[in-house]
Amino acid sequence: AAAVPRWPRGSGGGAADGDEAPKSPADPLSDDAMALPMSTLTSGKRRTYANRSTFQAHVCCVMDPLQVPRVLETLQGGERFRTVRHWPRAFRIISPFDGQVHEGCDDDGDPGAGEKILSLLTRMRLENLLLIVTRWDSGHTDRLGTELFKCVNEQCKDLLRELQQAVRASFPPEELLGTRSALGSGGAGDGASSAGGGSPDPLSQVGGALALFMGEHNDT
């Protein structure tokens, strides 16, 4: 069974004066609401390091903190993840419903790993995104020391780079560049783009932010 994470914490303001704040959906865990996280859930390559610990990163779009445990349950229910020992994770959400920033992290037995993932999301200015790292290890819990952070960081960055490349291959440059204003206003889009040239889907907007960030920070 999935562990209930010790998050979220919220900050930020609501709608501007004179504007009516959008109403949140009746149930963020309904099938319709969960369609976005489930359809964008993407896993990176599993890698075993010289320290004999195996890592794999996972990412998806989320629009409400309540969706995070549900995504975790989905992954933990997979046969290939039955032997995972630790599930550090973090999310950052700018709610389209109340305009607030919601962020949280959980180390899940890997001290400091969740905070490192959250720091990466913050530094890369990524929003409405959940990052999870699965770790297989049969040794002592804290045997990796600071090497744990290096492995977690590398797995997350590798997956985000793969996402960036996939999105760049799927959307024209002008559409990706146009996501700067959409992401800056706290929206992750209204869903899949329409045939008539609507807004790009949430993962394309994440990819747009990645393309912009990684183009400006070659050391990432």
PDB file of C-alpha atoms in Angstrom:
ATOM      1  CA  ALA A   1       0.000   0.000   0.000  1.00  0.00           C
ATOM      2  CA  ALA A   2       1.183   3.516  -0.792  1.00  0.00           C
ATOM      3  CA  ALA A   3       2.460   5.651   2.051  1.00  0.00           C
ATOM      4  CA  VAL A   4       0.571   8.899   2.527  1.00  0.00           C
ATOM      5  CA  PRO A   5       3.179  11.663   2.009  1.00  0.00           C
ATOM      6  CA  ARG A   6       3.701  14.427   4.571  1.00  0.00           C
ATOM      7  CA  TRP A   7       2.826  17.228   2.185  1.00  0.00           C
ATOM      8  CA  PRO A   8       1.590  19.668   0.833  1.00  0.00           C
ATOM      9  CA  ARG A   9       2.339  23.176   1.942  1.00  0.00           C
ATOM     10  CA  GLY A  10       0.776  26.075   0.066  1.00  0.00           C
ATOM     11  CA  SER A  11       1.715  29.696  -0.524  1.00  0.00           C
ATOM     12  CA  GLY A  12       0.887  32.529  -2.850  1.00  0.00           C
ATOM     13  CA  GLY A  13      -2.162  34.557  -3.636  1.00  0.00           C
ATOM     14  CA  GLY A  14      -5.497  33.841  -5.233  1.00  0.00           C
ATOM     15  CA  ALA A  15      -7.251  35.656  -8.048  1.00  0.00           C
ATOM     16  CA  ALA A  16      -6.603  39.329  -8.683  1.00  0.00           C
ATOM     17  CA  ASP A  17      -8.930  41.902  -7.143  1.00  0.00           C
ATOM     18  CA  GLY A  18     -12.211  42.048  -8.973  1.00  0.00           C
ATOM     19  CA  ASP A  19     -11.687  38.656 -10.601  1.00  0.00           C
ATOM     20  CA  GLU A  20     -13.619  35.616  -9.584  1.00  0.00           C
ATOM     21  CA  ALA A  21     -11.328  32.757  -8.625  1.00  0.00           C
ATOM     22  CA  PRO A  22     -11.840  29.637 -10.759  1.00  0.00           C
ATOM     23  CA  LYS A  23     -13.622  26.879  -8.945  1.00  0.00           C
ATOM     24  CA  SER A  24     -11.776  23.671  -8.257  1.00  0.00           C
ATOM     25  CA  PRO A  25     -13.211  20.442  -9.677  1.00  0.00           C
ATOM     26  CA  ALA A  26     -15.624  18.575  -7.441  1.00  0.00           C
ATOM     27  CA  ASP A  27     -13.235  15.640  -7.251  1.00  0.00           C
ATOM     28  CA  PRO A  28      -9.567  15.929  -8.318  1.00  0.00           C
ATOM     29  CA  LEU A  29      -9.379  12.143  -8.022  1.00  0.00           C
ATOM     30  CA  SER A  30     -12.184  11.462 -10.487  1.00  0.00           C
ATOM     31  CA  ASP A  31     -11.384   9.525 -13.648  1.00  0.00           C
ATOM     32  CA  ASP A  32     -11.553  12.701 -15.719  1.00  0.00           C
ATOM     33  CA  ALA A  33      -9.260  14.624 -13.383  1.00  0.00           C
ATOM     34  CA  MET A  34      -6.758  11.764 -13.133  1.00  0.00           C
ATOM     35  CA  ALA A  35      -6.586  11.389 -16.908  1.00  0.00           C
ATOM     36  CA  LEU A  36      -3.857  14.044 -17.114  1.00  0.00           C
ATOM     37  CA  PRO A  37      -1.428  12.512 -14.563  1.00  0.00           C
ATOM     38  CA  MET A  38      -1.979   8.992 -15.868  1.00  0.00           C
ATOM     39  CA  SER A  39      -1.604   9.905 -19.533  1.00  0.00           C
ATOM     40  CA  THR A  40       1.601  11.886 -18.959  1.00  0.00           C
ATOM     41  CA  LEU A  41       3.276   9.450 -16.548  1.00  0.00           C
ATOM     42  CA  THR A  42       6.681   8.728 -18.063  1.00  0.00           C
ATOM     43  CA  SER A  43       9.546   6.596 -16.733  1.00  0.00           C
ATOM     44  CA  GLY A  44      13.223   7.032 -17.481  1.00  0.00           C
ATOM     45  CA  LYS A  45      15.848   4.351 -17.943  1.00  0.00           C
ATOM     46  CA  ARG A  46      16.686   2.155 -14.980  1.00  0.00           C
ATOM     47  CA  ARG A  47      20.369   2.312 -14.092  1.00  0.00           C
ATOM     48  CA  THR A  48      22.548   0.390 -11.648  1.00  0.00           C
ATOM     49  CA  TYR A  49      25.511   2.410 -10.394  1.00  0.00           C
ATOM     50  CA  ALA A  50      28.936   1.259  -9.220  1.00  0.00           C
ATOM     51  CA  ASN A  51      27.618   1.534  -5.653  1.00  0.00           C
ATOM     52  CA  ARG A  52      25.303  -1.413  -6.462  1.00  0.00           C
ATOM     53  CA  SER A  53      22.167   0.681  -6.033  1.00  0.00           C
ATOM     54  CA  THR A  54      19.615   0.879  -8.866  1.00  0.00           C
ATOM     55  CA  PHE A  55      17.648   4.042  -9.671  1.00  0.00           C
ATOM     56  CA  GLN A  56      14.818   5.009 -12.017  1.00  0.00           C
ATOM     57  CA  ALA A  57      13.072   8.378 -12.334  1.00  0.00           C
ATOM     58  CA  HIS A  58       9.421   9.006 -13.193  1.00  0.00           C
ATOM     59  CA  VAL A  59       7.596  12.216 -14.109  1.00  0.00           C
ATOM     60  CA  CYS A  60       4.022  13.329 -14.784  1.00  0.00           C
ATOM     61  CA  CYS A  61       1.856  16.438 -14.814  1.00  0.00           C
ATOM     62  CA  VAL A  62      -0.345  17.074 -11.771  1.00  0.00           C
ATOM     63  CA  MET A  63      -2.863  19.827 -11.146  1.00  0.00           C
ATOM     64  CA  ASP A  64      -3.782  19.124  -7.514  1.00  0.00           C
ATOM     65  CA  PRO A  65      -1.702  17.825  -4.563  1.00  0.00           C
ATOM     66  CA  LEU A  66      -4.352  15.174  -3.890  1.00  0.00           C
ATOM     67  CA  GLN A  67      -3.387  13.495  -7.150  1.00  0.00           C
ATOM     68  CA  VAL A  68       0.166  12.794  -5.973  1.00  0.00           C
ATOM     69  CA  PRO A  69      -0.613   9.788  -3.710  1.00  0.00           C
ATOM     70  CA  ARG A  70      -2.787   8.290  -6.460  1.00  0.00           C
ATOM     71  CA  VAL A  71       0.076   8.429  -8.952  1.00  0.00           C
ATOM     72  CA  LEU A  72       2.358   6.867  -6.349  1.00  0.00           C
ATOM     73  CA  GLU A  73      -0.133   4.069  -5.746  1.00  0.00           C
ATOM     74  CA  THR A  74      -0.255   3.360  -9.481  1.00  0.00           C
ATOM     75  CA  LEU A  75       3.510   2.978  -9.695  1.00  0.00           C
ATOM     76  CA  GLN A  76       3.780   0.955  -6.494  1.00  0.00           C
ATOM     77  CA  GLY A  77       1.144  -1.436  -7.804  1.00  0.00           C
ATOM     78  CA  GLY A  78       3.305  -2.394 -10.777  1.00  0.00           C
ATOM     79  CA  GLU A  79       4.892  -5.840 -10.642  1.00  0.00           C
ATOM     80  CA  ARG A  80       8.341  -4.545 -11.557  1.00  0.00           C
ATOM     81  CA  PHE A  81       8.306  -2.106  -8.641  1.00  0.00           C
ATOM     82  CA  ARG A  82       7.409  -4.607  -5.905  1.00  0.00           C
ATOM     83  CA  THR A  83      11.010  -4.765  -4.647  1.00  0.00           C
ATOM     84  CA  VAL A  84      11.659  -1.003  -4.626  1.00  0.00           C
ATOM     85  CA  ARG A  85      13.044   0.079  -1.271  1.00  0.00           C
ATOM     86  CA  HIS A  86      12.705   3.873  -1.426  1.00  0.00           C
ATOM     87  CA  TRP A  87      10.407   6.300  -3.266  1.00  0.00           C
ATOM     88  CA  PRO A  88      11.738   9.866  -2.752  1.00  0.00           C
ATOM     89  CA  ARG A  89       9.623  12.421  -4.621  1.00  0.00           C
ATOM     90  CA  ALA A  90       8.665  16.070  -4.947  1.00  0.00           C
ATOM     91  CA  PHE A  91       6.097  18.210  -6.725  1.00  0.00           C
ATOM     92  CA  ARG A  92       5.460  21.873  -7.581  1.00  0.00           C
ATOM     93  CA  ILE A  93       1.992  23.017  -8.609  1.00  0.00           C
ATOM     94  CA  ILE A  94       0.572  26.420  -9.470  1.00  0.00           C
ATOM     95  CA  SER A  95      -3.094  25.675  -9.133  1.00  0.00           C
ATOM     96  CA  PRO A  96      -5.330  26.767 -12.022  1.00  0.00           C
ATOM     97  CA  PHE A  97      -8.178  26.798  -9.509  1.00  0.00           C
ATOM     98  CA  ASP A  98      -6.925  29.041  -6.673  1.00  0.00           C
ATOM     99  CA  GLY A  99      -3.742  30.555  -8.109  1.00  0.00           C
ATOM    100  CA  GLN A 100      -1.689  29.291  -5.179  1.00  0.00           C
ATOM    101  CA  VAL A 101       1.685  27.580  -5.252  1.00  0.00           C
ATOM    102  CA  HIS A 102       1.647  24.107  -3.731  1.00  0.00           C
ATOM    103  CA  GLU A 103       4.898  22.226  -3.272  1.00  0.00           C
ATOM    104  CA  GLY A 104       6.044  19.303  -1.224  1.00  0.00           C
ATOM    105  CA  CYS A 105       8.600  16.543  -0.944  1.00  0.00           C
ATOM    106  CA  ASP A 106       9.105  13.231   0.815  1.00  0.00           C
ATOM    107  CA  ASP A 107      12.431  11.442   1.352  1.00  0.00           C
ATOM    108  CA  ASP A 108      10.794   8.053   1.982  1.00  0.00           C
ATOM    109  CA  GLY A 109      13.808   6.790   3.901  1.00  0.00           C
ATOM    110  CA  ASP A 110      16.466   8.439   1.720  1.00  0.00           C
ATOM    111  CA  PRO A 111      17.409  11.442   3.912  1.00  0.00           C
ATOM    112  CA  GLY A 112      17.418  14.682   1.941  1.00  0.00           C
ATOM    113  CA  ALA A 113      16.567  13.090  -1.421  1.00  0.00           C
ATOM    114  CA  GLY A 114      13.066  14.578  -1.636  1.00  0.00           C
ATOM    115  CA  GLU A 115      14.388  18.053  -0.886  1.00  0.00           C
ATOM    116  CA  LYS A 116      17.000  17.680  -3.629  1.00  0.00           C
ATOM    117  CA  ILE A 117      14.297  16.772  -6.140  1.00  0.00           C
ATOM    118  CA  LEU A 118      12.186  19.758  -5.088  1.00  0.00           C
ATOM    119  CA  SER A 119      15.226  22.020  -5.361  1.00  0.00           C
ATOM    120  CA  LEU A 120      15.771  20.777  -8.918  1.00  0.00           C
ATOM    121  CA  LEU A 121      12.156  21.524  -9.890  1.00  0.00           C
ATOM    122  CA  THR A 122      12.435  24.996  -8.359  1.00  0.00           C
ATOM    123  CA  ARG A 123      15.781  25.807  -9.957  1.00  0.00           C
ATOM    124  CA  MET A 124      14.535  24.703 -13.373  1.00  0.00           C
ATOM    125  CA  ARG A 125      11.346  26.740 -12.913  1.00  0.00           C
ATOM    126  CA  LEU A 126       9.141  23.714 -13.579  1.00  0.00           C
ATOM    127  CA  GLU A 127       5.533  23.772 -12.431  1.00  0.00           C
ATOM    128  CA  ASN A 128       2.597  21.359 -12.289  1.00  0.00           C
ATOM    129  CA  LEU A 129       5.048  18.488 -12.249  1.00  0.00           C
ATOM    130  CA  LEU A 130       5.658  15.462 -10.017  1.00  0.00           C
ATOM    131  CA  LEU A 131       9.080  13.779  -9.975  1.00  0.00           C
ATOM    132  CA  ILE A 132       9.527  10.383  -8.325  1.00  0.00           C
ATOM    133  CA  VAL A 133      12.722   8.339  -8.024  1.00  0.00           C
ATOM    134  CA  THR A 134      12.591   4.616  -7.301  1.00  0.00           C
ATOM    135  CA  ARG A 135      15.632   3.005  -5.686  1.00  0.00           C
ATOM    136  CA  TRP A 136      16.411  -0.685  -5.360  1.00  0.00           C
ATOM    137  CA  ASP A 137      19.015  -1.513  -2.718  1.00  0.00           C
ATOM    138  CA  SER A 138      19.583  -4.380  -0.294  1.00  0.00           C
ATOM    139  CA  GLY A 139      22.377  -2.726   1.695  1.00  0.00           C
ATOM    140  CA  HIS A 140      22.297  -0.460   4.737  1.00  0.00           C
ATOM    141  CA  THR A 141      19.811   2.393   4.363  1.00  0.00           C
ATOM    142  CA  ASP A 142      22.295   5.266   4.613  1.00  0.00           C
ATOM    143  CA  ARG A 143      25.352   3.573   3.109  1.00  0.00           C
ATOM    144  CA  LEU A 144      25.477   5.859   0.040  1.00  0.00           C
ATOM    145  CA  GLY A 145      25.960   9.135   1.909  1.00  0.00           C
ATOM    146  CA  THR A 146      26.167  12.177  -0.385  1.00  0.00           C
ATOM    147  CA  GLU A 147      26.529   9.868  -3.393  1.00  0.00           C
ATOM    148  CA  LEU A 148      22.771   9.342  -3.080  1.00  0.00           C
ATOM    149  CA  PHE A 149      22.136  12.958  -4.095  1.00  0.00           C
ATOM    150  CA  LYS A 150      24.370  12.646  -7.145  1.00  0.00           C
ATOM    151  CA  CYS A 151      22.521   9.552  -8.357  1.00  0.00           C
ATOM    152  CA  VAL A 152      19.047  11.014  -7.724  1.00  0.00           C
ATOM    153  CA  ASN A 153      19.958  14.292  -9.416  1.00  0.00           C
ATOM    154  CA  GLU A 154      21.447  12.514 -12.422  1.00  0.00           C
ATOM    155  CA  GLN A 155      18.412  10.269 -12.891  1.00  0.00           C
ATOM    156  CA  CYS A 156      15.992  13.212 -12.745  1.00  0.00           C
ATOM    157  CA  LYS A 157      18.027  15.320 -15.156  1.00  0.00           C
ATOM    158  CA  ASP A 158      18.414  12.453 -17.617  1.00  0.00           C
ATOM    159  CA  LEU A 159      14.662  11.896 -17.699  1.00  0.00           C
ATOM    160  CA  LEU A 160      13.923  15.607 -18.105  1.00  0.00           C
ATOM    161  CA  ARG A 161      16.423  15.802 -20.962  1.00  0.00           C
ATOM    162  CA  GLU A 162      14.701  12.871 -22.672  1.00  0.00           C
ATOM    163  CA  LEU A 163      11.379  14.654 -22.251  1.00  0.00           C
ATOM    164  CA  GLN A 164      12.854  17.853 -23.637  1.00  0.00           C
ATOM    165  CA  GLN A 165      14.175  16.064 -26.722  1.00  0.00           C
ATOM    166  CA  ALA A 166      10.897  14.226 -27.306  1.00  0.00           C
ATOM    167  CA  VAL A 167       8.903  17.435 -27.100  1.00  0.00           C
ATOM    168  CA  ARG A 168      11.303  19.316 -29.357  1.00  0.00           C
ATOM    169  CA  ALA A 169      10.817  16.579 -31.957  1.00  0.00           C
ATOM    170  CA  SER A 170       7.018  16.774 -31.696  1.00  0.00           C
ATOM    171  CA  PHE A 171       6.313  20.515 -31.650  1.00  0.00           C
ATOM    172  CA  PRO A 172       7.545  23.420 -33.789  1.00  0.00           C
ATOM    173  CA  PRO A 173      10.046  25.775 -32.074  1.00  0.00           C
ATOM    174  CA  GLU A 174       7.678  28.742 -32.144  1.00  0.00           C
ATOM    175  CA  GLU A 175       5.066  26.758 -30.218  1.00  0.00           C
ATOM    176  CA  LEU A 176       7.562  25.730 -27.545  1.00  0.00           C
ATOM    177  CA  LEU A 177       8.889  29.260 -27.195  1.00  0.00           C
ATOM    178  CA  GLY A 178       5.322  30.453 -26.791  1.00  0.00           C
ATOM    179  CA  THR A 179       5.010  28.424 -23.610  1.00  0.00           C
ATOM    180  CA  ARG A 180       7.196  30.873 -21.653  1.00  0.00           C
ATOM    181  CA  SER A 181       4.282  33.229 -21.062  1.00  0.00           C
ATOM    182  CA  ALA A 182       1.841  30.394 -20.354  1.00  0.00           C
ATOM    183  CA  LEU A 183       4.127  28.822 -17.761  1.00  0.00           C
ATOM    184  CA  GLY A 184       5.033  32.176 -16.307  1.00  0.00           C
ATOM    185  CA  SER A 185       1.369  32.902 -15.651  1.00  0.00           C
ATOM    186  CA  GLY A 186       1.072  29.683 -13.668  1.00  0.00           C
ATOM    187  CA  GLY A 187      -0.907  27.642 -16.175  1.00  0.00           C
ATOM    188  CA  ALA A 188       0.040  24.274 -17.519  1.00  0.00           C
ATOM    189  CA  GLY A 189      -2.492  24.469 -20.316  1.00  0.00           C
ATOM    190  CA  ASP A 190      -6.072  23.409 -20.744  1.00  0.00           C
ATOM    191  CA  GLY A 191      -5.269  19.962 -22.042  1.00  0.00           C
ATOM    192  CA  ALA A 192      -4.299  18.627 -25.417  1.00  0.00           C
ATOM    193  CA  SER A 193      -3.924  21.103 -28.241  1.00  0.00           C
ATOM    194  CA  SER A 194      -6.845  21.380 -30.598  1.00  0.00           C
ATOM    195  CA  ALA A 195      -6.739  20.647 -34.288  1.00  0.00           C
ATOM    196  CA  GLY A 196      -7.353  24.324 -34.896  1.00  0.00           C
ATOM    197  CA  GLY A 197      -4.091  25.396 -33.292  1.00  0.00           C
ATOM    198  CA  GLY A 198      -4.946  25.615 -29.584  1.00  0.00           C
ATOM    199  CA  SER A 199      -2.525  25.651 -26.675  1.00  0.00           C
ATOM    200  CA  PRO A 200       0.056  22.859 -26.496  1.00  0.00           C
ATOM    201  CA  ASP A 201      -0.597  20.044 -24.061  1.00  0.00           C
ATOM    202  CA  PRO A 202       0.924  20.196 -20.538  1.00  0.00           C
ATOM    203  CA  LEU A 203       3.910  18.011 -21.323  1.00  0.00           C
ATOM    204  CA  SER A 204       4.775  20.181 -24.317  1.00  0.00           C
ATOM    205  CA  GLN A 205       4.725  23.213 -22.040  1.00  0.00           C
ATOM    206  CA  VAL A 206       7.007  21.438 -19.595  1.00  0.00           C
ATOM    207  CA  GLY A 207       9.256  20.612 -22.529  1.00  0.00           C
ATOM    208  CA  GLY A 208       9.193  24.228 -23.609  1.00  0.00           C
ATOM    209  CA  ALA A 209      10.370  25.314 -20.183  1.00  0.00           C
ATOM    210  CA  LEU A 210      13.084  22.652 -20.294  1.00  0.00           C
ATOM    211  CA  ALA A 211      14.207  23.775 -23.732  1.00  0.00           C
ATOM    212  CA  LEU A 212      14.460  27.354 -22.531  1.00  0.00           C
ATOM    213  CA  PHE A 213      16.223  26.446 -19.292  1.00  0.00           C
ATOM    214  CA  MET A 214      18.703  24.011 -20.790  1.00  0.00           C
ATOM    215  CA  GLY A 215      19.458  26.403 -23.635  1.00  0.00           C
ATOM    216  CA  GLU A 216      20.494  29.001 -21.060  1.00  0.00           C
ATOM    217  CA  HIS A 217      22.265  26.616 -18.635  1.00  0.00           C
ATOM    218  CA  ASN A 218      24.592  24.309 -20.512  1.00  0.00           C
ATOM    219  CA  ASP A 219      25.998  22.908 -17.261  1.00  0.00           C
ATOM    220  CA  THR A 220      22.671  21.277 -16.442  1.00  0.00           C
TER     221      THR A 220
END
